[in-house]
Short mmCIF file of C-alpha atoms in Angstrom, two decimals:
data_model
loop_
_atom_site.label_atom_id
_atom_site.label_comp_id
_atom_site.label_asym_id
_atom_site.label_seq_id
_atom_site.Cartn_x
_atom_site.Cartn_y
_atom_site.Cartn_z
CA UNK A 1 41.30 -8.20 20.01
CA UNK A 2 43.63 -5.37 18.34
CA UNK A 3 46.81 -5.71 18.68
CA UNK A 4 47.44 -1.74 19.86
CA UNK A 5 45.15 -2.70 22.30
CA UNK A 6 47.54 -2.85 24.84
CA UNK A 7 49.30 0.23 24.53
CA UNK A 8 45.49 2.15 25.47
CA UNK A 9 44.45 2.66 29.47
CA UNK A 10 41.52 0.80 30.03
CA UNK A 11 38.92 2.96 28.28
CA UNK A 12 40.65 3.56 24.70
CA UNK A 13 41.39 -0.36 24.74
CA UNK A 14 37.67 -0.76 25.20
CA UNK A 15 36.60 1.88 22.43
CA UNK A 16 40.08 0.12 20.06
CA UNK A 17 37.73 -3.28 20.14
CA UNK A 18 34.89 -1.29 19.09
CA UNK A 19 36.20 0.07 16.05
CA UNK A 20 37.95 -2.81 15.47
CA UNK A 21 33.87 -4.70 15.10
CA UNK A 22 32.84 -1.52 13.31
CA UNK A 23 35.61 -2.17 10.48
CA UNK A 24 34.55 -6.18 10.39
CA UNK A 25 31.63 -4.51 8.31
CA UNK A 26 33.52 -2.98 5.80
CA UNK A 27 31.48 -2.74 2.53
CA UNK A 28 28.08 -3.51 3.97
CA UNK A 29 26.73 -0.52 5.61
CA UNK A 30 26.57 2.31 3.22
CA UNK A 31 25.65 4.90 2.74
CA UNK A 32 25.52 4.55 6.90
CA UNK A 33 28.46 4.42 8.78
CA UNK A 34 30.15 1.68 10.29
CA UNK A 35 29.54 1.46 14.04
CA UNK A 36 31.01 -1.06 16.82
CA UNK A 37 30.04 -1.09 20.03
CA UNK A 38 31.39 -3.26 23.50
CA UNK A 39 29.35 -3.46 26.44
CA UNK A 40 31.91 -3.80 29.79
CA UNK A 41 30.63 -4.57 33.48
CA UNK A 42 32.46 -5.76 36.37
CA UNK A 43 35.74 -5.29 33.97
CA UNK A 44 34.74 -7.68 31.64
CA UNK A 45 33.03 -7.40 27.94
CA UNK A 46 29.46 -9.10 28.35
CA UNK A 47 28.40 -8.23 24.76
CA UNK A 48 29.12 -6.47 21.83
CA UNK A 49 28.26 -6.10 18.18
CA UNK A 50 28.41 -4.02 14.92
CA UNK A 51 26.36 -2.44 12.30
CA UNK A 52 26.11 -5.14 10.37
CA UNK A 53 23.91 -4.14 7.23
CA UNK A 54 22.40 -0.93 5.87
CA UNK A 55 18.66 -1.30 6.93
CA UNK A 56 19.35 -3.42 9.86
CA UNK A 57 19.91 -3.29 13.73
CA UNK A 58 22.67 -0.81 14.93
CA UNK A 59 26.22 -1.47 16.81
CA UNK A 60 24.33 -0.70 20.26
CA UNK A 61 20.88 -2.64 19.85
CA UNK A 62 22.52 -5.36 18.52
CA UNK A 63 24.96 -5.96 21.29
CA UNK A 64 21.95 -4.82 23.94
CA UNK A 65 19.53 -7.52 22.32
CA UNK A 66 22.34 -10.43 22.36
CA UNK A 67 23.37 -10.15 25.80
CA UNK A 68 22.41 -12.97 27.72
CA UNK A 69 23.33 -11.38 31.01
CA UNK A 70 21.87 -8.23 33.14
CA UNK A 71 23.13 -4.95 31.61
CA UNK A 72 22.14 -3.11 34.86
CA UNK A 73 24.94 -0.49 35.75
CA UNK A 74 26.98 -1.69 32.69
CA UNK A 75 29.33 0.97 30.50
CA UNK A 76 28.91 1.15 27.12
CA UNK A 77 31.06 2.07 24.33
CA UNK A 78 30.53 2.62 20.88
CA UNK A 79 32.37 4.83 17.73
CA UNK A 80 29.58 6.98 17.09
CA UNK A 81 27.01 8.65 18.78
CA UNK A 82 23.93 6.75 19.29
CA UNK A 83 21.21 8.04 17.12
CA UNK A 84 18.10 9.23 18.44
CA UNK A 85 15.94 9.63 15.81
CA UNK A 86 12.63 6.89 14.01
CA UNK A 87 14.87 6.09 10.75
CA UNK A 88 14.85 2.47 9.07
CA UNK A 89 15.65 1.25 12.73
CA UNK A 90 14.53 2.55 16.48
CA UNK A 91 16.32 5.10 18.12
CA UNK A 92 19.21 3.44 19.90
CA UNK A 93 19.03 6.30 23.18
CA UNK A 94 15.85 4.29 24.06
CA UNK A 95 17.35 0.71 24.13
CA UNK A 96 20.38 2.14 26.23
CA UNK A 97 18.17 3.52 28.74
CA UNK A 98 15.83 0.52 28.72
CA UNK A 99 18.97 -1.56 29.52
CA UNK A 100 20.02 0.63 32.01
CA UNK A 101 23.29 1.33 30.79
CA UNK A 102 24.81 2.93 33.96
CA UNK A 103 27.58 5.38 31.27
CA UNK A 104 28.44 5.52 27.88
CA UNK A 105 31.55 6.37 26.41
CA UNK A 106 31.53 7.82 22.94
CA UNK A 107 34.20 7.55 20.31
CA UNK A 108 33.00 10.43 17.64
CA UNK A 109 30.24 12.42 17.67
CA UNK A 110 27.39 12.30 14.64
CA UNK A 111 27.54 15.24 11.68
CA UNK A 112 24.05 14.10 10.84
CA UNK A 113 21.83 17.03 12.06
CA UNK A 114 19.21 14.79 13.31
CA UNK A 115 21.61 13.43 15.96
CA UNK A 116 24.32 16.04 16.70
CA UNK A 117 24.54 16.46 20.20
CA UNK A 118 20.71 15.52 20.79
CA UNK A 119 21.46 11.88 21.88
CA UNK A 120 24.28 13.06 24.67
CA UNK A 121 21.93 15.64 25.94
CA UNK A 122 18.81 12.74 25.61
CA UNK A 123 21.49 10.25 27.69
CA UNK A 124 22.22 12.80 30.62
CA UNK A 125 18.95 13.71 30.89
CA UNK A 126 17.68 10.31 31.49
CA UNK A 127 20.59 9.85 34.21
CA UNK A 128 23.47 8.32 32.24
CA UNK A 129 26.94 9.16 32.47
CA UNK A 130 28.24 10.45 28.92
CA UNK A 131 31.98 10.86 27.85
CA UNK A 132 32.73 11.96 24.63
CA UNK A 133 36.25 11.73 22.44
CA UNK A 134 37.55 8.73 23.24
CA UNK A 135 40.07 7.87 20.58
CA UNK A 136 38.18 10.35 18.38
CA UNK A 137 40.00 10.81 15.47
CA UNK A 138 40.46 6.80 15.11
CA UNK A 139 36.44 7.31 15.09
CA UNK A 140 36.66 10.04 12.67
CA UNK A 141 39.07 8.31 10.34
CA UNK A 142 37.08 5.51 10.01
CA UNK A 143 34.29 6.49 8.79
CA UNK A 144 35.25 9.82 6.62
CA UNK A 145 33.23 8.63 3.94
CA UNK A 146 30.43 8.91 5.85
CA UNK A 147 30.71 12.68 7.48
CA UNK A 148 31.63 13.83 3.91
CA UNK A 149 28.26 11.96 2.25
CA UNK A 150 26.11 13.30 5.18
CA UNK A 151 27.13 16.95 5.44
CA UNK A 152 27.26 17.56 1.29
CA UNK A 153 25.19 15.13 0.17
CA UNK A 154 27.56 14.01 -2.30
CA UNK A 155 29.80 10.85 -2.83
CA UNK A 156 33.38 10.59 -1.09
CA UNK A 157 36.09 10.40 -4.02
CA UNK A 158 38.78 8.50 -4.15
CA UNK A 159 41.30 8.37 -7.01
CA UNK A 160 43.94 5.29 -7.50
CA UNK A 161 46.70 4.54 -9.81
CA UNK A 162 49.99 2.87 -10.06
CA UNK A 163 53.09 4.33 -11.55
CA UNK A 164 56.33 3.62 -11.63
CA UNK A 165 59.37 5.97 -10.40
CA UNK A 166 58.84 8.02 -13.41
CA UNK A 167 55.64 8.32 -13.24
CA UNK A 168 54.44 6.19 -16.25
CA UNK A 169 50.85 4.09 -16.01
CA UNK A 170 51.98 2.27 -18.84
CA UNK A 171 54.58 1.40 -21.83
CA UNK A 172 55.29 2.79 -25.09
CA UNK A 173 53.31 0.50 -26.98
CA UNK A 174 49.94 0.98 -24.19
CA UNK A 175 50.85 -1.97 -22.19
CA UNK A 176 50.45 -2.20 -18.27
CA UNK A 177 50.15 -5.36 -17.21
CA UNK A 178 51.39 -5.53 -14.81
CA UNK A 179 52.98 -2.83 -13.12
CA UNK A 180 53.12 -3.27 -9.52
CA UNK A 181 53.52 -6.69 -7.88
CA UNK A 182 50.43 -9.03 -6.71
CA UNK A 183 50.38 -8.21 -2.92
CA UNK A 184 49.53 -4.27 -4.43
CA UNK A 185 46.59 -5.47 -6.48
CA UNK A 186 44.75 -7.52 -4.08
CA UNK A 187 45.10 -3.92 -1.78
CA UNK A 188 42.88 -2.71 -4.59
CA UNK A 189 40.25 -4.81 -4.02
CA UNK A 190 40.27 -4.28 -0.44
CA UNK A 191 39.96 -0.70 -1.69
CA UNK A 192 36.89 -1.79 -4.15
CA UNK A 193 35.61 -3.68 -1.15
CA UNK A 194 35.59 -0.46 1.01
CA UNK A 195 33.98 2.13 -1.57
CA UNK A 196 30.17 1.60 -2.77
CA UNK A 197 31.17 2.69 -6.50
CA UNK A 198 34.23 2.54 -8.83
CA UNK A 199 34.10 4.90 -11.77
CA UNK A 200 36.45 4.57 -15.05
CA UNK A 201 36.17 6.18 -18.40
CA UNK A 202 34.71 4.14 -21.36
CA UNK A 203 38.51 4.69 -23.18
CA UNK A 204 39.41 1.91 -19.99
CA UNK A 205 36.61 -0.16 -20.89
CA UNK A 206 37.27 -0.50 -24.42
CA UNK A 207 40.81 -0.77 -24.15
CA UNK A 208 41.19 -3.39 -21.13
CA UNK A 209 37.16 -5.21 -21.22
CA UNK A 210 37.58 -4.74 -17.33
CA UNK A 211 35.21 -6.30 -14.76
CA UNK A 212 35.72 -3.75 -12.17
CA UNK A 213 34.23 -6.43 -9.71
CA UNK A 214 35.83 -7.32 -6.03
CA UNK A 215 37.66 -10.83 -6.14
CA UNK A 216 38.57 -11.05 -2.39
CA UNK A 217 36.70 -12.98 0.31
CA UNK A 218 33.74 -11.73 1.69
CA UNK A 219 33.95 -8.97 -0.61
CA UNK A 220 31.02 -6.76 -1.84
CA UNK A 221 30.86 -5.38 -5.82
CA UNK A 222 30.76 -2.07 -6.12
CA UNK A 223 28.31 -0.58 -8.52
CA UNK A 224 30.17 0.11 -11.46
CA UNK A 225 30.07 3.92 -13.28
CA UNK A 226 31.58 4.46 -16.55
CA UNK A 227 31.57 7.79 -18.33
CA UNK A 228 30.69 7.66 -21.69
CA UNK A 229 30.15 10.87 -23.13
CA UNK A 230 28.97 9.49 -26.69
CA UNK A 231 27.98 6.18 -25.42
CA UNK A 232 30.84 4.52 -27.58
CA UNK A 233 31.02 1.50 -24.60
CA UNK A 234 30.67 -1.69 -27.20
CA UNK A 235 27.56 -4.22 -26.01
CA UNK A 236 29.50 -7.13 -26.43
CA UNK A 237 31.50 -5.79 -23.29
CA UNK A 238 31.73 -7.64 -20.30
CA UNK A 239 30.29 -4.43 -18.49
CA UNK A 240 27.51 -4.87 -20.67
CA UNK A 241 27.14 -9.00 -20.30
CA UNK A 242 27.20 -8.56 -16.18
CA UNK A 243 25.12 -5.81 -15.93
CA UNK A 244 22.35 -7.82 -14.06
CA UNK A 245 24.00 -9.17 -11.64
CA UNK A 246 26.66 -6.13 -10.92
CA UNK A 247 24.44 -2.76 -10.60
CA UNK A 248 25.82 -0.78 -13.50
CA UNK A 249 25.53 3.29 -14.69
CA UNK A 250 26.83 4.78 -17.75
CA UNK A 251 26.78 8.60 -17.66
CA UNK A 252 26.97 10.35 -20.66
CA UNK A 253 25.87 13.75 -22.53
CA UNK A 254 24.13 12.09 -25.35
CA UNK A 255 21.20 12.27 -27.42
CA UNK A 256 21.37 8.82 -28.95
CA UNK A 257 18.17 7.31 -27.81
CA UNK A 258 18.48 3.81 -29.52
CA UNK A 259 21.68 3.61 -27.68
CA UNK A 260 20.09 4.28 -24.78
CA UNK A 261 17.48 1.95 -24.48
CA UNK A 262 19.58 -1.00 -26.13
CA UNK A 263 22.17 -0.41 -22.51
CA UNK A 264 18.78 0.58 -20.28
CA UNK A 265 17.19 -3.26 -21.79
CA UNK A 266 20.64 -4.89 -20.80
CA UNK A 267 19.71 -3.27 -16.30
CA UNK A 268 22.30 -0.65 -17.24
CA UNK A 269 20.89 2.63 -15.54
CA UNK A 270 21.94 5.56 -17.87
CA UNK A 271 22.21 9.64 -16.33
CA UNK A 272 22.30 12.59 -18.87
CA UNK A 273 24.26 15.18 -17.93
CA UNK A 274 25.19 18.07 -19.47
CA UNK A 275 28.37 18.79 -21.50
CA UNK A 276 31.39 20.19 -20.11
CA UNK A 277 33.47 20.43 -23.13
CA UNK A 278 31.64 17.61 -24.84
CA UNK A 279 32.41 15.44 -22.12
CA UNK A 280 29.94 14.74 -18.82
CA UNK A 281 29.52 17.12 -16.33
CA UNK A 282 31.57 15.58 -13.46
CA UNK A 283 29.39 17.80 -11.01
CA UNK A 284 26.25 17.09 -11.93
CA UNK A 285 27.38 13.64 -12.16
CA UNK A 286 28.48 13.26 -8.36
CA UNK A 287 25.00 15.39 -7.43
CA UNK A 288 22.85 12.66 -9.23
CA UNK A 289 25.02 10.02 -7.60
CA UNK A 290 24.26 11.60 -4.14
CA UNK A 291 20.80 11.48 -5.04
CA UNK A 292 20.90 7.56 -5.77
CA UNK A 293 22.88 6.94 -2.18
CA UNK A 294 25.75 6.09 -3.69
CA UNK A 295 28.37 7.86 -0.72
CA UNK A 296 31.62 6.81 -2.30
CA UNK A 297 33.48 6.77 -5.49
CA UNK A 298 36.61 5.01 -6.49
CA UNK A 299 38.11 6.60 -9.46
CA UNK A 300 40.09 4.08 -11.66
CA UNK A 301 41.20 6.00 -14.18
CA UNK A 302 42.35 6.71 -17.12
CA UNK A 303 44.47 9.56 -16.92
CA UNK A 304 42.35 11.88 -18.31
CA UNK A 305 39.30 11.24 -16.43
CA UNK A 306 41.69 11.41 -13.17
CA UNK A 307 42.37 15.03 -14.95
CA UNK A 308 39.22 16.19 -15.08
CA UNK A 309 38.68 14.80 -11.21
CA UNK A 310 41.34 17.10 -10.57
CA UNK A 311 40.42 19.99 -12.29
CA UNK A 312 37.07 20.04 -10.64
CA UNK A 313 38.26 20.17 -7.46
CA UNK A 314 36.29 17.10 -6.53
CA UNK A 315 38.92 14.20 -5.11
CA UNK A 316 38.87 13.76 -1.08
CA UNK A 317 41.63 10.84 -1.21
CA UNK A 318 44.66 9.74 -3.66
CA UNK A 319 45.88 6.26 -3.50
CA UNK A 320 49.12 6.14 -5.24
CA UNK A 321 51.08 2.57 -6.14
CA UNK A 322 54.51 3.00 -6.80
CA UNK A 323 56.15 0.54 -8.47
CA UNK A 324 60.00 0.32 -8.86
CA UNK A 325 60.74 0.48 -12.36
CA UNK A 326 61.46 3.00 -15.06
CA UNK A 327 59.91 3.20 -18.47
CA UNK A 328 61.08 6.46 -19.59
CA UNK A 329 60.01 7.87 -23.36
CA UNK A 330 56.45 9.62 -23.94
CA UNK A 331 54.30 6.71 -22.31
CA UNK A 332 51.28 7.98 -20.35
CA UNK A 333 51.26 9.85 -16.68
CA UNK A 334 48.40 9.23 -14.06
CA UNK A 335 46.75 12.05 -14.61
CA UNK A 336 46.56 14.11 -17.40
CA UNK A 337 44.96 17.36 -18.81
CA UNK A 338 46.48 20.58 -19.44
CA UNK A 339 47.82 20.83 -15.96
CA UNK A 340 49.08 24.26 -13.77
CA UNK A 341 51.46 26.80 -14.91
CA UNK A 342 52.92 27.26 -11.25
CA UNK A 343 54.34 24.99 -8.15
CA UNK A 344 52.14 27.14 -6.14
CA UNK A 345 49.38 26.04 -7.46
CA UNK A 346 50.15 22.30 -7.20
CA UNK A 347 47.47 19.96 -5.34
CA UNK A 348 48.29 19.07 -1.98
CA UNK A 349 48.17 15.97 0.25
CA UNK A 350 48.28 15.74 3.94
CA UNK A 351 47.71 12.99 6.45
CA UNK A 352 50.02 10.97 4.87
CA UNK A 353 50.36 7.11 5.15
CA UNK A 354 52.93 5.56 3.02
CA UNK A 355 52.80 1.52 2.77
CA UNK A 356 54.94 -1.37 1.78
CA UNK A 357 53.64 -4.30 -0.91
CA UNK A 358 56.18 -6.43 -2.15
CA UNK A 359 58.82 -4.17 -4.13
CA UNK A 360 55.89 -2.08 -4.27
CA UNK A 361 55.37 1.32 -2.15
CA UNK A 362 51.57 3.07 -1.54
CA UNK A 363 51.13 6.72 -0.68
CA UNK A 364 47.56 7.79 0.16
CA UNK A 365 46.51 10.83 1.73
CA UNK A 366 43.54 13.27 1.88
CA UNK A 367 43.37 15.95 -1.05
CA UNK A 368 43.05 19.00 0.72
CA UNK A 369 42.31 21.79 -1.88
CA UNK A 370 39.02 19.90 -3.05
CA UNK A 371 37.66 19.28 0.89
CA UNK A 372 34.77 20.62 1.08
CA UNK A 373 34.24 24.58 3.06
#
């Protein structure tokens, strides 16, 4: 049970178990959104359940389907609105009303325009109590990657590095291993656990050989982007070697067909964009990514692919590691590019969460000149 729990009245501490099932399927449901649900009668949880895989049962069927006792008069609660529409799955409106679910209580309602509203209205109408916004922005919160993917269509991006106080990703000489403490790196493969995708620039590849895999239990690979506008990633990568067992894309702007089918023989899919500057067209990139239900993207660096994130106006989230040390001299910064000319101008975070690892300090919050209108 959560451990807030307790400091919710009777309905929020309901709804707090909910999303506290909906995260236990972190990494597993995209591009859908994770969903918990508790079933309560006679003051008691009978059943409840998750989302548990893309494809499969929802929060509310499964929990309606496992209970082994009479849901006659019961309340339900789940983080999202039910949906109400033939998809992979039934509608989830008809199992609650075939239970007869006496009221629901809703945590956040759905963006996606074949629910919106349609499922509360569908509830009522068959007789069922409905309350809506019960700890809704915990709701919300929890599954931003999902409202973002569903109302543009477009991948959720997320941009991490660690510095230290000066602001250096790196020594003199190129080194960086390691600059924040153990306890901060396993967070990142929490955070590779959480996104569907984590993107890097081929400079990474061929400077580090990186996996870019999750090594935490019960964690979930993310498919693995690199952007390679001349295809210079080497074959003898481990990228390359892994490629058919970790989904891999390399996205380029070039014309080098031998090159092409040499990574498309090893399962690497390859997207064409075009050239922004001689390097790939970050927008059409994240459009074709869309496409391919890919709903999140992790952005690993280097510096001057988090520059060009940046300059495109296209990160949602910053994940920050601070580590505290000081390199000083001409070593590299986070993010690079030619930068702004006034404080004005400067990109903004809000919502902040700061958080302590070790020595180490994260700051994450949501990027809010590149949210989208």
């Amino acid at each position: 049970m959560c451990d807030t729990a307790n400091n919710y009245n009777t309905n929020e501490y309901y709804m707090a178990r909910a999303i506290e099932l909906a995260k236990s399927a972190m990494g597993h449901t995209s591009p859908n959104p994770m969903v918990g649900c508790v079933v309560v009668k006679n003051g008691r949880i009978i059943s409840e359940a998750c989302h548990e895989r893309y494809g499969e049962y929802h929060a509310e069927r499964n929990a309606l389907l496992r209970c082994k006792e009479d849901t006659t008069g019961a309340t339900l609660y789940v983080t999202l609105e039910p949906c109400c529409h033939y998809g992979k799955t039934p509608p989830c409106t008809e199992i609650i009303i075939e239970k007869k679910i006496a009221k629901v209580y809703i945590g956040s309602m759905d963006s996606n325009p074949l629910v919106k509203g349609k499922s509360v209205n569908i509830l009522r109408d068959a007789g069922i109590e409905v309350v809506t916004g019960i700890l809704e922005k915990e709701c919300e919160d929890m599954n931003e990657i999902f409202y973002h993917y569903i109302t543009t269509k477009r991948p959720f991006v997320a941009m991490k590095y660690a510095c230290t106080l000066d602001g250096k990703i790196c020594s003199v000489t190129g080194d960086s291993k390691w600059i924040t403490g153990e306890s901060a790196r396993e967070h990142v493969h929490f955070l590779r656990k959480k996104y569907s995708s984590i993107l890097v620039g081929v400079g990474t590849v061929i400077a580090d050989n990186p996996m870019l895999n999750c090594r935490i239990e019960d964690g979930v690979n993310p498919v693995r982007i690199i952007c390679d506008s001349n295809l210079r990633i080497p074959m003898e990568c481990d990228i390359v070697k892994t490629a058919g067992s970790i989904p891999t894309i390399i996205a380029h702007c070039c014309t080098d067909e031998e090159k092409i089918k040499r990574l498309n023989d090893c399962n690497i899919t390859t997207i064409r964009t075009g050239s922004d500057d001689g390097h790939v067209n970050l927008n059409e990139l994240m459009n074709e990514l869309g496409k391919m239900k890919i709903d999140s993207v992790l952005v690993e660096g280097g510096a001057q692919i988090h520059g060009s994130f940046i300059r495109n106006k296209l990160v949602n989230r910053v994940y920050a590691y601070i580590a505290p040390k000081i390199i000083a001299g001409k070593a590299k910064s986070p993010v690079e590019g030619e930068g702004i000319e006034k404080m004005a101008d400067a990109v903004k975070l809000s919502d902040i969460k700061t958080t302590r690892f070790g020595d180490d300090i994260l700051i994450e919050g949501r990027c809010n000149m590149c949210l989208p209108e």
